[in-house]
Every structure is written in C-alpha cells, then in structure tokens.
C-alpha cells in the first residue's frame, strides 16, 4: 500500500488557521487595528461597508513596511514581534503569532499598501486567497493601508453563517471601541457606508470616554485608583443610579489589552452591593497594569480571555478599590447608627410599668377562608380545588398566594421533571376547556372568571387542576403572531399622525435604523430617515394611544437586543420588538374581559406554551399534585 500522509498545501493550511483567527469582519478589524498600534501609528482610520462583508479597511500612519517585509507579512508565522520563545513572556505588543495577515488573506481579497517613512515610494500588493497577484511601487503617504474585500468569498459556509449586516456592524463598532477606550492618545475615526460614526481626536482617557458616550457621561464617572504590589488599577466606574440592564458598557483592560472576565465582573458588582438592584450592572472602564510575566494571554486564540496568576488577590483588590472610589464620592451609603423610628425604644421612666409589646394580629385571618367559602358553593369532590375562591381575588392578599405558588413550584421542581413536562404538555390542548366546547357546563361557568395573581399571572381553572399564565409572555405571543400573520396576509393598518414626529438618533445607531426602516414600514409605521433624523408620519393603529416617539424607540431598543440574542429575520425581529414593547407588562391590573381575551387568544395562537422569546408561558397544577401536597 502506498503512503497516504501528505503535508497540506499552504493555502489550505491558512484557510484552516483562518477559522480560528477570523470568525467575522469584526475579527479582521481587531487584528488590523492591533497591527497599526504595534506599528506605532498615531492615527488610525477604519472604513467598513455593509457590516464589513464588502470591505474592511484600515489606514494608519505607523512605521510601514519595506517591499520585502510586505510580501513576508502574508506568510504564516511571519512576525517581527518575537524572535524567541522567551520573548513571549515579555510581550508588549498586541500581536505575536504572525497568523493574522496570512489567515485574512486566505479567505478574502486583500490590497496592502505600505511605505516606510524614509522611502520615496511605497509598495502595493494584491493577495487573493493566499495568492500574491501582483506587487508594484506606489506613491502614498507614510504608513500602511490594508483593504480587505469580500471576506469568506471562498468559504460559503462561513459567509452564510455571518449575522445580519446590523449584527456585524455592531460587532465591528464594539471592536473599535475596545481599542479606542484604551488608546485615547491615538486619533481614531470610523466610517461605515457613507456615515461618519466616530471622529475621536487624541485626548485624555476621561475625555475619550465622554466623547464616545456623550457629554452626559462626564457627571456619571467616578475615578478609581489603587496601587498594590501585584496590580495597579485605574479608570472609572459609573455612579450606581446609572446601572444598566445589560453589561454592554463594561470594560476591563490589562496592560492595554481588552479582556473579558466573569470572575472580576463579579468583584465589581460586589462593590455595588446594596447600591443597585439585582439584575442591573454598573458600567465600568477599569485598566489594570501587571507585570507581563504574571499573565498568560495565550489561552484563547482571539485573546480576550486572560489567565492571572493571582486571581483571588486581584478580585479582592478590585472590589475594595471600587468600593473605596464609590465611598470617597459619597456614593456608598454610610453606616450610621440612627435607628429607624419604629425601633426607638423610649427610656423607661422610674416606676413605670413595662407594657407587653403589642403585636397586631388579624383575628379573622384564615389562609383557608376562601377555600371554605367556595367549598360550600361549589360542587365538591375533585373539582373543588379548581375553584378555590379564585374568582374572588379581591379578598385575597396576593402575597399569601404568591407564597403558596412559590412552594408548589419548589416541590414540583423536586419531583420528577418528566412528570412535570408531561403535565405541561397536556395542559395546552386536551384539558383546557375552550369556550365553544363547554359553554353550557359548570366548568365553563367557572372559567368565565379568571383571576389575576399579583398583577402578573392569570389563574384559570382547567378540568383537572388550574393553570397560571404569565400575562406578559402570553400577550407577547398573541401580538407577535398577529404582527407576523398580518404582515404576511394583509397590510397592517396605519394611523396618520396629525403632525409628523421627529427623533434625532445617535450616529452610531443610524445604520441600524436604516436597516430597520423597511421592516418598520411593513408593520404599519411610516418612517423616513433624513440625515440623523427619523421622521414618523404614521404608526400602526394598535399604537394609537402610545406616544409615537416612545413607542418607536422601545421597538428600536428591543430590536437591538433581539439582534444580539437570536437569529430571527428582520421582520420577525421587529415584530418581536413591537410585541415586547406593547404587551401588557406585569404590574398592570387586568379586567376580567382582558384576562379572558388573553387566555382565549393564547390558546388560539401558534404556540401557547412558549413566548416568542422562548420562555415558558403556562405552568400547570394538576389535582394529583395538589392532593399529594395535602398528604
Ligand atoms: P503579528 O501581528 O502576530 O506579528 P500579523 O500577521 O498580524 O502577525 O502581521 C505580520 C507582520 O506584518 C507583523 O509582525 C508586522 O511586522 C507586519 N505588519 C502588519 N501590519 C502592519 C502595519 N499596519 N504596519 C506595519 N507593519 C505591519
Ligand atoms: Mg497582528
């Protein structure tokens, strides 16, 4: 038998390596900007088209390369940054693997132009899929320009795998910021399609952060400074009232390199303990300096995860540094020993009788009262539980009931999950009594009175127990179906506004608005984009009672989040944002009719069990489970 093992040709090896280094246009942006910084550039311009699919170009005024180096740069493991393995541990540059250019060139059309400062002419190289197609001298400014066109043109699977242009655009923006926020000394610009997104002059760190996020940020920043033997921490955190529901303004840098770290995130959150509600995150910009030997940047191919030798000590330092900063700015609540008035115990006067403390008790309270009341009036037997006074919610303290459900849930969780799944599956179709089928039996009469629990859940009885329906998720499902179906079958009705409304939007969001606009118009809005103004002349009739600006901004914000989190197409994504923005939220009181409508429409929807966000809408409580709990 002949020998079978062959060495892979270079261009194939490069394509494979590219899979690691280049996942999307944003990876190209990261690698190229890092190269420009390593080349000592003081100005870096980024130009992208169509979320980077068509073009990513970086122009810098760094050192440039000789004609020979320019050719060499495309070779795999070609780097000017390390010469021996020892250098790896003393890294001060961003790149060192010598893989980026080789990888990028393997899967795109690259045009590299570069000129050393002391040369008259520069050199231009065109490289297509790892093949150098030509090199010639050119007149150009000092520095380097690299244009990367048609990314993944020869790897269709990868190209198809890319997100929508808006998604890729946002990833690019994020990479740009990860550099801009740690190199305020560098002039940086970002153009996307025909829009100038950022134009950041060389400046100080605080000014840079404020320029990126807007003047309002200046008042929000609290400086952090801490120096210990193992680490120096500096930067800014935001005052607690500006905590956000997402982590998207949280930045750690170590030795000028962006990195992610959930453990350290936690340290920052800990410093805010008691100052912000759970589920909110404080934005922060924290810069660490550590001896290069004490970290390993090589653990992740795209280098956003970093191993620290003294993990735990650093955790404690971050927490206390942030805490101290908040304290110094009088933001942390100071412990004072003034007692709450209700705890004030007056000093006992001589001869005074000690009174027994009074405890207020409601002698009439009986958690089973409503059960008893209904038991009398209902038919009894196994159906009794399904009516347990749920029609008389007004007399029930919701918190009592909430506890009741909380416990029921806990027990259920402990029980076999397959049972649980089965009961959830059963609930939708079979046991639920539709109005049509049972108008004239006793159950239907009971069903006519769904009850709202804690202004959040609708409780409705079924033949063999009861259901709790999450009102918000249910309503989302109903609206989402309506928008999508309507948009497919009939045009959604619009209501013309008496006066067109205008919204001025953030430049960074302009591209997303442009992508979003046709889908918005299909769903009943009429919007036109004029420079950075969105002009709204009509809204869907369902939105009539809402402030149109607020409504459209809610839809837009929801859309941005959806885009990050799932792969819905544009219209579905807008429908989801509209549904989320318009559905009746927890905390809204519902009338019986509204509850009935939600229940009926939910069961007529395409998927009563799951909200369009993929969350559970219905929880079922069967008689069997309930009976078991009384054993
Ligand atoms: P690495 O950055 O890991 O060394 P790259 O593939 O990114 O590997 O780049 C290869 C080499 O090309 C670099 O080591 C550097 O010498 C040169 N190079 C790349 N981009 C630039 C640039 N913008 N200016 C000057 N030299 C560059
Ligand atoms: Mg590099």
XYZ file of C-alpha atoms and ligand atoms in Angstrom:
659
model
C 0.000 0.000 0.000
C 1.290 3.427 -0.881
C 1.986 6.152 1.677
C -1.070 8.221 2.405
C 0.086 11.099 4.555
C 0.722 14.401 2.787
C 1.512 17.860 4.037
C -1.396 20.224 3.448
C -0.674 22.888 0.845
C -0.092 26.293 2.410
C -3.270 27.914 1.169
C -5.368 25.148 2.731
C -3.444 25.258 5.988
C -4.022 29.020 6.015
C -7.721 28.609 5.426
C -7.927 26.234 8.357
C -5.961 28.584 10.570
C -8.238 31.401 9.414
C -11.160 29.636 11.035
C -9.525 30.241 14.386
C -8.453 33.805 13.918
C -11.206 35.226 11.717
C -14.751 34.468 12.739
C -16.327 37.577 11.287
C -15.495 41.036 9.901
C -15.001 42.331 13.426
C -12.093 39.907 13.889
C -10.392 41.492 10.873
C -10.934 44.925 12.380
C -9.361 43.810 15.639
C -6.304 42.226 14.034
C -5.643 45.103 11.654
C -6.044 47.848 14.236
C -3.773 45.943 16.594
C -1.149 45.753 13.875
C -1.406 49.513 13.357
C -0.889 50.138 17.046
C 2.088 47.775 17.122
C 3.471 49.786 14.188
C 3.358 52.901 16.376
C 0.560 54.677 14.497
C -0.825 57.897 15.981
C -3.730 57.999 13.547
C -5.917 55.047 12.616
C -8.879 55.272 10.268
C -11.367 52.449 9.941
C -13.678 52.199 6.974
C -16.279 49.450 6.662
C -19.033 48.694 4.197
C -22.134 46.550 4.743
C -21.187 45.391 8.191
C -17.709 44.582 6.883
C -18.869 41.957 4.381
C -17.879 44.028 1.385
C -14.994 45.969 2.854
C -12.921 46.449 5.959
C -10.107 48.926 5.523
C -7.605 50.289 7.995
C -5.341 53.185 7.173
C -2.555 54.078 9.599
C 0.456 56.385 9.757
C 2.642 53.805 11.515
C 6.117 52.594 10.619
C 5.142 50.998 7.313
C 6.966 48.029 5.800
C 9.684 47.519 3.253
C 8.691 45.911 -0.046
C 10.161 42.615 1.094
C 8.516 42.692 4.514
C 5.208 43.490 2.847
C 5.450 40.189 0.979
C 6.678 38.313 4.027
C 3.852 39.629 6.176
C 1.431 37.244 4.448
C 3.420 34.153 5.360
C 2.129 32.119 8.242
C 4.145 32.550 11.442
C 5.710 35.647 9.938
C 6.111 38.202 12.689
C 8.514 40.965 13.525
C 7.437 40.902 17.155
C 9.105 37.918 18.741
C 12.334 36.188 17.917
C 12.494 33.558 20.651
C 10.117 31.722 22.960
C 11.331 33.805 25.894
C 10.013 36.941 24.215
C 6.538 35.524 24.622
C 6.656 36.255 28.316
C 7.812 39.822 27.895
C 5.219 40.851 25.352
C 4.460 44.495 24.941
C 2.881 44.189 21.539
C -0.679 43.171 20.718
C 0.194 40.627 18.043
C 2.855 37.985 18.126
C 1.517 34.879 16.446
C 2.190 36.039 12.921
C -1.060 34.479 11.816
C -3.467 37.314 11.250
C -2.462 38.558 7.833
C -1.896 35.048 6.485
C -5.303 33.986 7.734
C -7.143 37.038 6.481
C -5.549 36.790 3.045
C -6.554 33.125 2.787
C -10.244 33.979 2.822
C -10.546 37.373 1.138
C -9.177 39.785 -1.430
C -6.543 41.935 0.231
C -4.921 45.069 -1.088
C -1.951 46.122 1.061
C -0.164 49.424 0.507
C 2.674 50.368 2.765
C 5.544 52.834 2.889
C 8.467 53.288 5.251
C 8.968 56.865 6.429
C 12.380 57.230 4.875
C 11.396 55.909 1.453
C 10.120 57.838 -1.532
C 7.784 55.172 -2.751
C 5.611 52.617 -1.103
C 4.688 49.166 -2.248
C 1.292 47.762 -3.206
C 0.493 44.063 -3.018
C -2.702 42.359 -4.103
C -3.319 38.999 -2.473
C -6.333 36.877 -3.329
C -6.988 33.744 -1.310
C -3.313 33.440 -0.255
C -2.063 34.031 -3.801
C 0.008 37.118 -4.407
C -1.345 38.504 -7.670
C 0.943 41.438 -8.056
C 3.313 43.870 -6.380
C 4.260 47.308 -7.607
C 5.633 50.595 -6.290
C 3.107 53.329 -5.453
C 3.037 56.943 -4.402
C 1.459 57.173 -0.990
C 1.609 58.728 2.472
C 3.753 57.172 5.206
C 2.228 54.171 6.859
C 0.031 51.306 5.836
C -3.385 50.806 4.319
C -4.941 47.366 4.238
C -8.243 46.833 2.429
C -9.925 43.501 2.994
C -12.686 42.837 0.480
C -15.261 40.066 0.099
C -14.492 38.256 3.290
C -15.130 34.482 3.119
C -15.680 34.700 -0.654
C -14.178 31.209 -0.932
C -15.749 29.741 2.211
C -19.505 29.979 1.501
C -20.469 28.123 4.659
C -18.783 30.807 6.744
C -20.175 33.621 4.681
C -23.697 32.286 5.153
C -23.054 31.889 8.826
C -22.478 35.618 9.262
C -25.208 37.565 11.016
C -27.267 40.317 9.504
C -25.324 43.416 8.480
C -26.548 45.211 11.569
C -25.171 42.450 13.766
C -21.791 42.526 12.075
C -21.787 46.302 12.207
C -22.319 46.251 15.947
C -19.514 43.768 16.441
C -17.187 45.998 14.461
C -18.245 49.012 16.488
C -17.513 47.054 19.641
C -14.004 46.098 18.477
C -13.342 49.691 17.531
C -14.380 50.837 21.000
C -12.281 48.210 22.735
C -9.274 49.890 21.176
C -10.487 53.479 21.301
C -11.165 53.238 25.025
C -7.665 52.146 25.872
C -5.744 54.269 23.372
C -7.149 57.760 23.822
C -3.801 59.125 22.625
C -4.479 57.815 19.124
C -6.602 59.765 16.628
C -9.249 57.336 15.511
C -12.081 57.567 13.021
C -14.729 55.098 11.953
C -16.780 55.404 8.776
C -19.480 52.935 7.885
C -21.005 53.087 4.413
C -21.391 56.837 3.954
C -21.711 57.760 7.599
C -19.032 59.101 9.890
C -19.654 57.169 13.104
C -16.753 58.374 15.232
C -14.113 61.008 14.859
C -12.008 60.868 18.009
C -9.065 63.226 18.352
C -6.079 62.358 20.516
C -7.103 63.197 24.074
C -7.110 62.070 27.706
C -8.906 58.992 28.931
C -11.800 60.765 30.611
C -12.401 62.956 27.565
C -12.282 59.903 25.343
C -14.925 58.086 27.344
C -17.086 61.205 27.371
C -16.610 61.738 23.630
C -17.647 58.161 22.921
C -20.701 58.099 25.183
C -21.740 61.743 25.155
C -21.343 64.731 27.478
C -23.838 63.392 29.973
C -21.213 60.817 30.925
C -18.907 63.394 32.442
C -21.091 63.725 35.519
C -21.515 59.997 35.866
C -17.899 58.884 36.112
C -16.216 58.105 39.396
C -12.432 57.709 39.225
C -10.834 54.563 40.613
C -7.176 54.422 41.612
C -5.403 51.753 43.559
C -1.821 50.632 43.520
C -0.581 47.453 45.157
C 2.454 45.247 44.689
C 0.684 42.890 42.353
C -1.560 45.186 40.386
C -2.303 48.795 39.613
C -5.964 49.509 38.985
C -7.181 52.772 37.488
C -10.073 54.038 35.432
C -13.690 54.872 36.088
C -16.867 53.310 37.290
C -20.333 54.774 36.917
C -22.447 56.078 39.741
C -24.916 53.427 40.860
C -28.007 55.201 39.550
C -26.661 54.719 36.035
C -26.531 50.938 36.271
C -27.917 49.235 33.194
C -29.825 46.097 32.447
C -27.066 44.858 30.140
C -23.334 44.579 30.555
C -22.510 46.343 27.327
C -20.528 49.201 28.827
C -18.266 47.062 30.954
C -14.620 47.131 30.014
C -11.573 45.541 31.573
C -8.143 46.138 30.112
C -4.893 44.648 31.253
C -1.640 46.130 30.055
C -3.634 47.998 27.377
C -5.402 44.897 26.149
C -9.157 44.381 26.372
C -10.258 41.215 28.130
C -13.364 39.539 29.485
C -13.584 38.063 32.929
C -16.748 36.945 34.667
C -14.995 36.454 37.967
C -13.771 40.045 38.042
C -17.171 41.281 36.823
C -18.477 39.792 39.964
C -15.903 41.655 42.025
C -17.153 44.957 40.604
C -20.786 44.017 41.191
C -19.913 43.093 44.753
C -18.583 46.586 45.351
C -22.025 47.931 44.421
C -23.801 45.566 46.735
C -26.834 47.262 48.230
C -26.492 50.217 45.861
C -28.096 48.738 42.764
C -30.908 46.233 42.397
C -30.077 42.737 41.260
C -30.280 42.283 37.516
C -28.617 45.651 36.934
C -24.974 46.125 36.091
C -22.735 49.090 36.699
C -20.862 50.242 33.600
C -17.127 50.457 34.206
C -13.848 51.167 32.471
C -11.073 49.588 34.502
C -7.450 49.443 33.493
C -5.008 47.045 35.118
C -1.281 47.092 34.990
C 0.516 43.919 35.995
C 3.997 42.552 35.313
C 3.790 40.845 31.891
C 5.154 37.685 33.437
C 2.165 37.322 35.714
C -0.423 36.843 32.974
C -0.908 34.401 30.145
C -2.552 35.989 27.113
C -2.164 32.903 25.031
C -5.022 30.841 26.365
C -7.566 31.914 23.773
C -6.933 32.227 20.036
C -8.683 35.578 19.833
C -7.081 36.603 23.068
C -9.989 38.036 25.036
C -9.531 35.660 27.929
C -6.503 36.089 30.092
C -5.165 33.995 32.918
C -3.965 35.830 36.001
C -1.565 34.269 38.423
C -3.027 35.999 41.465
C -6.661 35.726 40.623
C -8.109 35.820 44.095
C -5.981 38.608 45.421
C -6.884 40.685 42.378
C -10.565 40.002 42.940
C -10.296 41.419 46.448
C -8.315 44.428 45.246
C -10.843 45.269 42.534
C -13.699 45.037 44.947
C -12.133 47.228 47.551
C -10.797 49.741 45.011
C -14.244 50.245 43.518
C -15.868 50.335 46.921
C -13.417 52.924 48.096
C -13.989 55.034 44.992
C -17.738 54.970 45.487
C -17.278 55.762 49.161
C -14.974 58.699 48.505
C -17.524 60.183 46.205
C -20.093 59.801 48.911
C -21.991 57.346 46.882
C -21.887 54.324 49.110
C -24.390 54.606 51.951
C -22.539 55.346 55.128
C -23.347 53.215 58.084
C -24.974 55.399 60.643
C -26.444 54.316 63.860
C -29.626 56.292 63.747
C -32.347 53.824 64.217
C -35.500 53.643 62.273
C -38.231 55.431 64.222
C -40.159 52.229 64.748
C -37.220 50.773 66.623
C -36.868 53.657 69.013
C -37.454 52.397 72.479
C -38.155 55.201 74.910
C -36.115 55.035 78.081
C -38.101 53.622 80.937
C -39.225 56.157 83.497
C -38.963 55.324 87.130
C -41.926 53.449 88.458
C -43.416 52.951 85.022
C -44.976 49.626 84.255
C -43.440 47.620 81.497
C -46.085 47.135 78.869
C -46.276 43.939 76.939
C -45.266 44.664 73.371
C -48.243 44.729 71.115
C -48.359 42.503 68.146
C -51.015 43.296 65.647
C -52.884 40.175 64.731
C -55.793 39.904 62.402
C -58.038 37.555 64.330
C -60.075 36.931 61.227
C -57.157 35.863 59.114
C -57.509 32.353 57.868
C -55.487 31.363 54.858
C -58.096 28.768 54.012
C -61.018 31.065 54.400
C -61.650 31.499 50.755
C -61.341 27.755 50.224
C -64.003 27.180 52.797
C -66.277 29.750 51.306
C -66.120 28.247 47.897
C -66.313 24.709 49.069
C -69.776 25.429 50.217
C -70.952 26.825 46.987
C -69.203 24.561 44.521
C -69.996 21.012 43.640
C -67.305 19.456 45.844
C -65.284 16.371 45.002
C -62.151 16.665 42.997
C -63.312 19.818 41.268
C -63.323 21.774 44.458
C -59.694 22.687 44.166
C -60.134 24.191 40.770
C -62.419 26.839 42.110
C -60.733 27.562 45.426
C -62.174 31.023 45.518
C -60.016 32.167 42.676
C -62.924 34.125 41.377
C -62.822 36.288 44.484
C -59.346 37.595 44.256
C -60.150 40.926 45.833
C -60.399 39.393 49.292
C -57.088 37.603 48.899
C -53.767 39.075 49.828
C -51.711 38.286 46.708
C -48.547 37.758 48.695
C -50.151 34.888 50.556
C -50.952 33.296 47.273
C -47.597 34.002 45.832
C -46.002 32.105 48.681
C -48.370 29.321 48.051
C -47.290 29.059 44.433
C -43.664 29.514 45.256
C -43.791 26.443 47.465
C -45.804 24.475 44.992
C -43.199 25.220 42.376
C -40.341 24.171 44.611
C -41.945 20.837 45.339
C -42.659 20.339 41.711
C -39.109 21.033 40.760
C -38.025 18.410 43.204
C -40.444 15.912 41.697
C -39.613 14.044 38.553
C -39.135 16.514 35.752
C -40.560 14.186 33.160
C -43.829 14.239 35.035
C -43.711 17.958 35.043
C -43.010 18.159 31.350
C -45.826 15.783 30.677
C -48.269 17.820 32.645
C -47.212 20.972 30.859
C -47.657 19.277 27.520
C -51.053 18.008 28.457
C -52.342 21.323 29.533
C -52.457 23.103 26.232
C -54.675 21.081 24.033
C -56.517 18.389 25.830
C -57.585 19.541 29.218
C -58.125 23.164 28.566
C -61.786 23.832 28.129
C -62.434 26.112 25.222
C -65.459 28.303 25.455
C -67.016 26.789 22.357
C -66.873 23.260 23.656
C -68.211 23.786 27.104
C -70.287 26.875 27.241
C -73.115 25.140 28.974
C -71.365 23.050 31.547
C -70.387 24.010 35.011
C -66.677 24.239 34.191
C -67.286 26.918 31.642
C -69.079 28.990 34.194
C -66.094 28.702 36.498
C -63.756 29.508 33.657
C -65.534 32.718 32.978
C -63.777 34.217 35.948
C -60.049 34.034 35.539
C -58.198 35.705 38.363
C -55.138 37.885 38.355
C -52.430 36.976 40.808
C -50.079 39.692 41.946
C -50.882 41.662 38.784
C -48.649 39.289 36.926
C -50.283 35.912 36.380
C -53.693 34.875 35.197
C -55.079 31.946 37.065
C -57.607 29.900 35.227
C -59.140 26.583 36.093
C -58.976 23.505 33.970
C -60.778 20.231 34.273
C -58.180 18.677 36.450
C -56.491 21.497 38.293
C -55.526 25.007 37.309
C -53.134 26.959 35.138
C -51.058 30.001 35.830
C -50.427 32.090 32.749
C -47.742 34.732 32.648
C -49.741 37.688 31.341
C -46.842 39.485 29.697
C -45.442 36.462 27.921
C -48.894 35.380 26.820
C -49.710 38.788 25.416
C -46.317 38.890 23.651
C -47.130 35.610 21.954
C -50.532 36.870 20.836
C -49.241 40.160 19.447
C -46.228 38.564 17.825
C -48.451 36.127 15.948
C -50.741 38.945 14.909
C -47.955 41.109 13.570
C -46.317 38.342 11.633
C -49.539 36.899 10.237
C -50.941 40.290 9.416
C -47.764 41.365 7.763
C -47.863 38.279 5.600
C -51.535 38.341 4.714
C -52.881 41.842 4.943
C -51.190 45.148 5.358
C -51.268 46.327 8.953
C -53.447 49.370 9.338
C -51.722 52.650 9.951
C -52.884 55.771 11.610
C -51.574 59.006 10.095
C -50.213 61.396 12.703
C -51.572 64.898 12.685
C -48.063 66.270 12.931
C -45.054 64.245 11.895
C -42.798 63.451 14.835
C -39.044 63.689 14.642
C -36.419 61.812 16.588
C -32.763 62.678 16.484
C -30.765 59.491 16.761
C -27.270 58.614 17.760
C -24.869 58.479 14.835
C -23.746 55.030 15.905
C -27.312 53.792 15.567
C -28.027 55.356 12.196
C -27.081 52.304 10.197
C -29.307 50.081 12.312
C -32.228 52.462 11.770
C -31.619 52.331 8.041
C -31.753 48.549 8.062
C -34.789 48.542 10.304
C -36.831 51.137 8.458
C -38.357 48.940 5.671
C -39.498 46.335 8.195
C -41.000 49.062 10.392
C -42.883 50.375 7.402
C -44.189 46.932 6.594
C -45.555 46.659 10.114
C -47.587 49.823 9.929
C -45.140 52.628 10.630
C -44.299 55.283 8.098
C -40.783 56.464 8.695
C -38.275 58.377 6.650
C -34.639 58.852 7.575
C -33.167 62.227 6.854
C -29.561 62.651 7.943
C -29.732 61.744 11.624
C -33.452 62.461 11.940
C -36.141 59.805 11.887
C -39.422 61.324 10.758
C -42.502 59.369 11.761
C -45.658 60.225 9.853
C -47.814 57.208 10.735
C -47.948 54.451 13.332
C -49.788 51.122 13.440
C -53.337 51.635 14.732
C -52.584 49.371 17.658
C -50.122 52.003 18.827
C -52.529 54.866 18.641
C -52.628 55.564 22.339
C -48.895 55.488 22.828
C -46.503 58.331 22.388
C -45.171 57.518 18.894
C -41.612 58.557 19.706
C -41.522 56.451 22.833
C -43.108 53.520 21.006
C -40.670 53.540 18.146
C -37.683 53.925 20.454
C -38.937 50.987 22.538
C -39.226 48.946 19.376
C -35.755 50.014 18.299
C -34.134 49.211 21.649
C -35.858 45.829 21.720
C -34.706 45.206 18.187
C -31.070 45.874 19.109
C -31.273 43.363 21.933
C -33.037 40.763 19.773
C -30.414 41.121 17.114
C -27.724 40.212 19.563
C -29.563 37.314 21.043
C -31.138 35.386 18.239
C -31.249 34.642 14.597
C -34.700 35.926 13.699
C -35.057 37.549 10.319
C -35.530 41.273 10.206
C -39.315 41.304 10.126
C -39.682 38.701 12.855
C -37.220 40.645 14.922
C -39.206 43.867 14.532
C -42.450 42.006 15.239
C -40.877 40.641 18.390
C -39.728 44.081 19.487
C -43.163 45.529 18.820
C -44.848 42.724 20.715
C -42.444 43.124 23.637
C -42.922 46.863 23.715
C -46.702 46.724 23.560
C -47.654 43.661 25.566
C -49.201 44.361 28.918
C -46.455 44.117 31.489
C -46.571 42.568 34.919
C -47.885 45.162 37.370
C -50.816 46.121 35.146
C -54.219 45.320 36.520
C -56.376 43.457 34.051
C -60.151 43.394 33.798
C -61.953 40.058 33.611
C -62.572 40.662 29.915
C -58.892 41.311 29.278
C -57.916 38.170 31.140
C -60.462 36.175 29.221
C -59.245 37.624 25.956
C -55.621 36.801 26.729
C -56.482 33.265 27.761
C -58.580 32.564 24.681
C -56.263 34.248 22.217
C -53.286 32.482 23.733
C -54.779 29.077 23.113
C -55.641 30.076 19.590
C -52.049 31.175 18.955
C -49.342 29.289 17.134
C -47.553 28.211 20.301
C -49.369 28.741 23.600
C -46.612 27.160 25.680
C -43.686 29.271 24.591
C -43.321 33.009 24.348
C -41.602 34.359 21.230
C -38.555 34.824 23.464
C -38.603 31.077 24.114
C -39.802 31.357 27.701
C -42.479 29.300 29.424
C -45.924 30.921 29.393
C -48.026 28.411 31.284
C -47.492 26.493 34.477
C -49.947 23.677 35.204
C -51.041 22.495 38.631
C -52.897 19.197 38.498
C -55.252 17.844 41.113
C -52.948 14.891 41.688
C -50.089 17.180 42.626
C -52.308 19.288 44.775
C -53.769 16.292 46.579
C -50.283 14.948 47.170
C -49.331 18.158 48.889
C -52.019 17.624 51.469
C -50.760 14.176 52.395
P 1.646 39.552 14.219
O 0.932 40.825 14.431
O 1.201 38.482 15.140
O 3.114 39.704 14.166
P 0.385 39.634 11.645
O 0.053 38.567 10.673
O -0.742 40.407 12.208
O 1.222 38.982 12.795
O 1.378 40.627 10.965
C 2.592 40.126 10.428
C 3.661 41.176 10.406
O 3.336 42.159 9.432
C 3.801 41.950 11.705
O 4.663 41.269 12.616
C 4.380 43.276 11.233
O 5.767 43.176 11.097
C 3.811 43.436 9.843
N 2.665 44.362 9.824
C 1.364 44.008 9.804
N 0.566 45.091 9.792
C 1.379 46.179 9.817
C 1.140 47.598 9.826
N -0.086 48.116 9.826
N 2.234 48.400 9.845
C 3.473 47.884 9.864
N 3.745 46.569 9.866
C 2.723 45.704 9.839
Mg -1.102 41.101 14.218
